[in-house]
Amino acid sequence: MAPPAIIAPSILSADFAALGAACSDTIGQGCDWLHIDIMDGHFVPNITFGAPVVTKIRPHVGRPKTSMGKGTFDCHMMIAEPKKWVKDFQKAGCDLYCFHYEAAIDSTAAENPADQTEKKTNPKELIHYIHENGMLAGIAIKPETPVDVLWDILRNPTKSERPDMVLVMTVHPGFGGQKFMASELPKVTALRERYPELNIEVDGGLSEGTIDQAADAGANVIVAGSAVFGAKDPADIISKLREAVDKRR
């Protein structure tokens, strides 16, 4: 059986002038996690915010009492050098550090923002490093990346080098409010068929109008930004997204 629904609104669509209150309110309206989009202007063209903002909003949301529990900060690292920022985000209050496969295969093994090294990292090594620093590890793939790149990582016999979650992007990363790409859902189906108990996240264009497709494919972690933060009744939207996933388990 697939894991239960996890609803993770993207705070990229929240009111930045009152971000702490928006995060607290959304948790109170019934969501499970907060999805925090970190963009560096290099891996993706947009720039959002960094660890200091995560530090400031962390006191507004209680830390999860269990692994992947309510209040999890799901940091989606759309950055060119994911290993450099692991320690900073752990200190800031990140619970799940989700990096991009595409960045991990083309970035350095430097462990601090100021460090310089020619040594390269790789997805397995980075997952181990994230776990070593006390966080859950997620791995994300862009629309142009085939799901096949994940098989070797997921079947790794070394548990510390396996991700706790896979994120399949259903838009091109970098900007909110894009149209949902149903073309990416066969990746979700392939993952669910091979790994029935895996947490599989989808991000991009999720709403009442697209949730059924994502849930049918096997996604259980649902990122929705404007659909939640722009709703007249966010609690009702969160409930409907959850129901769509859980009735298909």
Short mmCIF file of C-alpha atoms in Angstrom, two decimals:
data_model
loop_
_atom_site.label_atom_id
_atom_site.label_comp_id
_atom_site.label_asym_id
_atom_site.label_seq_id
_atom_site.Cartn_x
_atom_site.Cartn_y
_atom_site.Cartn_z
CA MET A 1 0.00 0.00 0.00
CA ALA A 2 1.20 3.50 -0.84
CA PRO A 3 1.99 5.84 2.06
CA PRO A 4 -0.72 8.24 3.23
CA ALA A 5 -1.25 11.65 1.71
CA ILE A 6 1.10 14.44 2.72
CA ILE A 7 -0.01 17.93 1.73
CA ALA A 8 2.89 20.38 1.46
CA PRO A 9 1.87 23.89 0.37
CA SER A 10 4.64 25.88 -1.29
CA ILE A 11 5.34 29.06 0.65
CA LEU A 12 6.50 30.68 -2.57
CA SER A 13 2.82 31.63 -2.96
CA ALA A 14 2.44 32.93 0.60
CA ASP A 15 2.37 36.55 1.73
CA PHE A 16 6.06 37.40 2.16
CA ALA A 17 5.17 40.47 4.23
CA ALA A 18 3.75 38.18 6.91
CA LEU A 19 5.50 34.93 6.13
CA GLY A 20 5.76 33.53 9.65
CA ALA A 21 2.04 33.97 10.27
CA ALA A 22 1.20 32.53 6.84
CA CYS A 23 3.23 29.39 7.60
CA SER A 24 1.62 28.96 11.02
CA ASP A 25 -1.88 29.54 9.63
CA THR A 26 -1.42 27.00 6.86
CA ILE A 27 -0.32 24.30 9.30
CA GLY A 28 -3.38 25.16 11.38
CA GLN A 29 -5.58 24.77 8.30
CA GLY A 30 -4.59 21.12 8.03
CA CYS A 31 -1.49 20.79 5.89
CA ASP A 32 1.28 18.39 6.91
CA TRP A 33 4.52 19.95 5.65
CA LEU A 34 5.67 23.26 4.27
CA HIS A 35 7.44 23.13 0.93
CA ILE A 36 10.20 25.73 0.85
CA ASP A 37 11.56 26.59 -2.60
CA ILE A 38 15.20 27.63 -2.53
CA MET A 39 16.43 29.06 -5.86
CA ASP A 40 19.89 30.47 -6.50
CA GLY A 41 19.66 32.16 -9.89
CA HIS A 42 22.15 29.64 -11.33
CA PHE A 43 20.54 26.21 -11.35
CA VAL A 44 17.26 27.96 -12.15
CA PRO A 45 16.87 31.54 -13.43
CA ASN A 46 14.86 32.78 -10.45
CA ILE A 47 16.09 33.79 -6.97
CA THR A 48 13.98 33.28 -3.85
CA PHE A 49 15.59 33.22 -0.39
CA GLY A 50 18.12 31.33 1.69
CA ALA A 51 18.76 29.85 5.09
CA PRO A 52 18.21 33.09 7.08
CA VAL A 53 14.55 33.16 6.02
CA VAL A 54 14.12 29.52 7.02
CA THR A 55 15.64 30.39 10.40
CA LYS A 56 13.11 33.19 10.90
CA ILE A 57 10.01 31.14 10.00
CA ARG A 58 11.05 28.02 11.92
CA PRO A 59 9.82 29.31 15.33
CA HIS A 60 6.36 29.84 13.82
CA VAL A 61 5.92 26.12 13.11
CA GLY A 62 6.55 23.38 15.66
CA ARG A 63 9.19 20.82 14.77
CA PRO A 64 7.87 17.40 13.68
CA LYS A 65 7.59 14.92 16.55
CA THR A 66 8.17 11.96 14.24
CA SER A 67 10.10 11.44 11.02
CA MET A 68 8.17 13.11 8.20
CA GLY A 69 5.59 14.29 10.73
CA LYS A 70 3.47 17.42 10.83
CA GLY A 71 5.56 20.56 10.64
CA THR A 72 8.27 19.12 8.40
CA PHE A 73 10.18 21.77 6.50
CA ASP A 74 10.62 20.26 3.03
CA CYS A 75 13.37 22.36 1.47
CA HIS A 76 13.47 21.99 -2.30
CA MET A 77 17.02 22.98 -3.20
CA MET A 78 17.01 24.33 -6.74
CA ILE A 79 20.67 25.27 -6.44
CA ALA A 80 23.82 24.53 -8.39
CA GLU A 81 25.95 23.46 -5.40
CA PRO A 82 23.71 21.43 -3.10
CA LYS A 83 26.38 19.97 -0.81
CA LYS A 84 27.71 23.41 0.16
CA TRP A 85 24.46 24.37 1.86
CA VAL A 86 23.56 21.20 3.81
CA LYS A 87 24.97 22.40 7.13
CA ASP A 88 23.48 25.89 6.88
CA PHE A 89 19.99 24.57 6.20
CA GLN A 90 20.25 21.97 8.94
CA LYS A 91 21.07 24.76 11.39
CA ALA A 92 18.20 26.85 10.00
CA GLY A 93 15.64 24.17 10.77
CA CYS A 94 15.28 22.15 7.58
CA ASP A 95 13.96 18.63 8.16
CA LEU A 96 14.03 17.24 4.61
CA TYR A 97 16.74 18.44 2.22
CA CYS A 98 15.68 17.68 -1.35
CA PHE A 99 18.36 18.31 -3.97
CA HIS A 100 18.24 17.92 -7.74
CA TYR A 101 19.83 14.92 -9.40
CA GLU A 102 20.94 17.19 -12.22
CA ALA A 103 22.89 19.39 -9.80
CA ALA A 104 24.41 16.52 -7.84
CA ILE A 105 26.04 14.97 -10.89
CA ASP A 106 27.69 18.25 -11.86
CA SER A 107 28.69 19.93 -8.59
CA THR A 108 31.55 19.91 -6.13
CA ALA A 109 32.04 18.13 -2.82
CA ALA A 110 32.66 21.42 -0.99
CA GLU A 111 30.96 21.37 2.42
CA ASN A 112 30.67 25.09 3.09
CA PRO A 113 29.66 28.05 0.89
CA ALA A 114 33.14 29.58 0.98
CA ASP A 115 34.99 26.33 0.24
CA GLN A 116 36.61 25.62 -3.12
CA THR A 117 37.51 22.14 -4.36
CA GLU A 118 37.92 20.27 -7.62
CA LYS A 119 36.50 17.12 -6.05
CA LYS A 120 33.03 16.21 -7.30
CA THR A 121 30.09 14.84 -5.37
CA ASN A 122 27.43 12.38 -6.59
CA PRO A 123 23.84 11.61 -5.59
CA LYS A 124 24.63 8.64 -3.33
CA GLU A 125 27.41 10.45 -1.51
CA LEU A 126 25.23 13.54 -1.08
CA ILE A 127 22.31 11.51 0.32
CA HIS A 128 24.67 9.93 2.85
CA TYR A 129 26.02 13.37 3.80
CA ILE A 130 22.50 14.75 4.33
CA HIS A 131 21.63 11.81 6.57
CA GLU A 132 24.92 12.25 8.43
CA ASN A 133 23.83 15.81 9.18
CA GLY A 134 20.58 14.69 10.74
CA MET A 135 18.10 15.39 7.96
CA LEU A 136 15.93 13.34 5.65
CA ALA A 137 17.10 13.31 2.04
CA GLY A 138 15.04 13.81 -1.09
CA ILE A 139 16.10 13.67 -4.72
CA ALA A 140 14.30 15.59 -7.47
CA ILE A 141 14.26 15.25 -11.24
CA LYS A 142 13.35 17.86 -13.86
CA PRO A 143 10.89 17.12 -16.69
CA GLU A 144 13.72 16.53 -19.16
CA THR A 145 15.40 13.92 -16.92
CA PRO A 146 14.31 10.28 -17.39
CA VAL A 147 13.23 8.38 -14.30
CA ASP A 148 15.70 5.62 -15.19
CA VAL A 149 18.54 7.64 -13.64
CA LEU A 150 17.05 6.88 -10.22
CA TRP A 151 16.98 3.08 -10.34
CA ASP A 152 20.60 2.58 -9.35
CA ILE A 153 20.20 5.03 -6.47
CA LEU A 154 16.98 3.52 -5.15
CA ARG A 155 18.17 -0.09 -5.25
CA ASN A 156 21.40 0.74 -3.46
CA PRO A 157 21.95 -1.85 -0.68
CA THR A 158 23.47 0.85 1.56
CA LYS A 159 20.49 2.39 3.38
CA SER A 160 22.25 5.65 4.24
CA GLU A 161 22.74 6.29 0.52
CA ARG A 162 19.07 5.82 -0.42
CA PRO A 163 16.65 8.78 -0.49
CA ASP A 164 13.65 9.07 1.81
CA MET A 165 11.60 10.72 -0.94
CA VAL A 166 11.64 11.26 -4.69
CA LEU A 167 10.29 14.47 -6.21
CA VAL A 168 9.03 14.39 -9.79
CA MET A 169 8.68 17.90 -11.16
CA THR A 170 5.45 18.47 -13.07
CA VAL A 171 6.62 21.89 -14.28
CA HIS A 172 10.03 23.24 -15.20
CA PRO A 173 11.61 24.39 -11.92
CA GLY A 174 12.15 28.06 -11.34
CA PHE A 175 8.78 29.81 -11.18
CA GLY A 176 5.42 29.27 -9.49
CA GLY A 177 2.06 29.29 -11.22
CA GLN A 178 3.01 27.19 -14.25
CA LYS A 179 0.71 24.79 -16.09
CA PHE A 180 0.68 21.18 -14.88
CA MET A 181 2.62 18.76 -17.13
CA ALA A 182 0.71 15.47 -17.17
CA SER A 183 3.47 14.12 -19.42
CA GLU A 184 5.59 13.57 -16.29
CA LEU A 185 3.14 11.26 -14.53
CA PRO A 186 4.42 8.01 -16.14
CA LYS A 187 7.57 8.59 -14.07
CA VAL A 188 5.44 8.58 -10.92
CA THR A 189 3.69 5.40 -12.01
CA ALA A 190 7.00 3.67 -12.72
CA LEU A 191 8.31 4.65 -9.29
CA ARG A 192 5.16 3.51 -7.50
CA GLU A 193 5.13 0.15 -9.27
CA ARG A 194 8.71 -0.57 -8.23
CA TYR A 195 8.59 1.02 -4.79
CA PRO A 196 5.09 0.74 -3.27
CA GLU A 197 6.10 2.28 0.08
CA LEU A 198 8.18 5.17 -1.27
CA ASN A 199 7.14 8.76 -0.60
CA ILE A 200 6.70 10.24 -4.09
CA GLU A 201 6.23 13.98 -4.34
CA VAL A 202 4.87 15.98 -7.27
CA ASP A 203 5.41 19.70 -7.60
CA GLY A 204 3.98 22.10 -10.15
CA GLY A 205 0.49 23.00 -11.24
CA LEU A 206 -1.28 20.89 -8.60
CA SER A 207 -4.85 21.92 -7.82
CA GLU A 208 -8.37 20.50 -7.58
CA GLY A 209 -8.32 20.20 -11.36
CA THR A 210 -5.13 18.13 -11.57
CA ILE A 211 -4.92 16.23 -8.29
CA ASP A 212 -6.86 13.21 -9.59
CA GLN A 213 -4.30 12.62 -12.33
CA ALA A 214 -1.40 12.83 -9.89
CA ALA A 215 -3.12 10.59 -7.35
CA ASP A 216 -4.02 8.02 -10.03
CA ALA A 217 -0.34 7.89 -11.01
CA GLY A 218 0.66 7.11 -7.43
CA ALA A 219 1.88 10.40 -5.95
CA ASN A 220 1.27 10.82 -2.23
CA VAL A 221 3.20 14.01 -1.37
CA ILE A 222 1.40 16.94 -2.96
CA VAL A 223 2.93 20.37 -3.37
CA ALA A 224 0.37 23.08 -4.09
CA GLY A 225 1.20 26.76 -3.91
CA SER A 226 -1.33 29.15 -5.36
CA ALA A 227 -4.08 26.50 -5.11
CA VAL A 228 -3.78 26.67 -1.30
CA PHE A 229 -2.50 30.15 -0.51
CA GLY A 230 -4.76 31.75 -3.11
CA ALA A 231 -7.90 29.90 -2.02
CA LYS A 232 -10.83 31.51 -0.23
CA ASP A 233 -10.93 28.44 2.01
CA PRO A 234 -7.44 26.88 2.19
CA ALA A 235 -8.57 24.25 4.70
CA ASP A 236 -11.17 22.97 2.25
CA ILE A 237 -8.62 22.73 -0.58
CA ILE A 238 -6.14 20.90 1.66
CA SER A 239 -8.88 18.46 2.66
CA LYS A 240 -9.86 17.81 -0.96
CA LEU A 241 -6.26 17.22 -2.03
CA ARG A 242 -5.80 14.76 0.84
CA GLU A 243 -9.02 12.92 0.08
CA ALA A 244 -8.07 12.49 -3.58
CA VAL A 245 -4.82 10.77 -2.61
CA ASP A 246 -6.05 8.69 0.30
CA LYS A 247 -9.05 7.19 -1.51
CA ARG A 248 -6.64 5.71 -4.06
CA ARG A 249 -4.36 3.98 -1.55
#
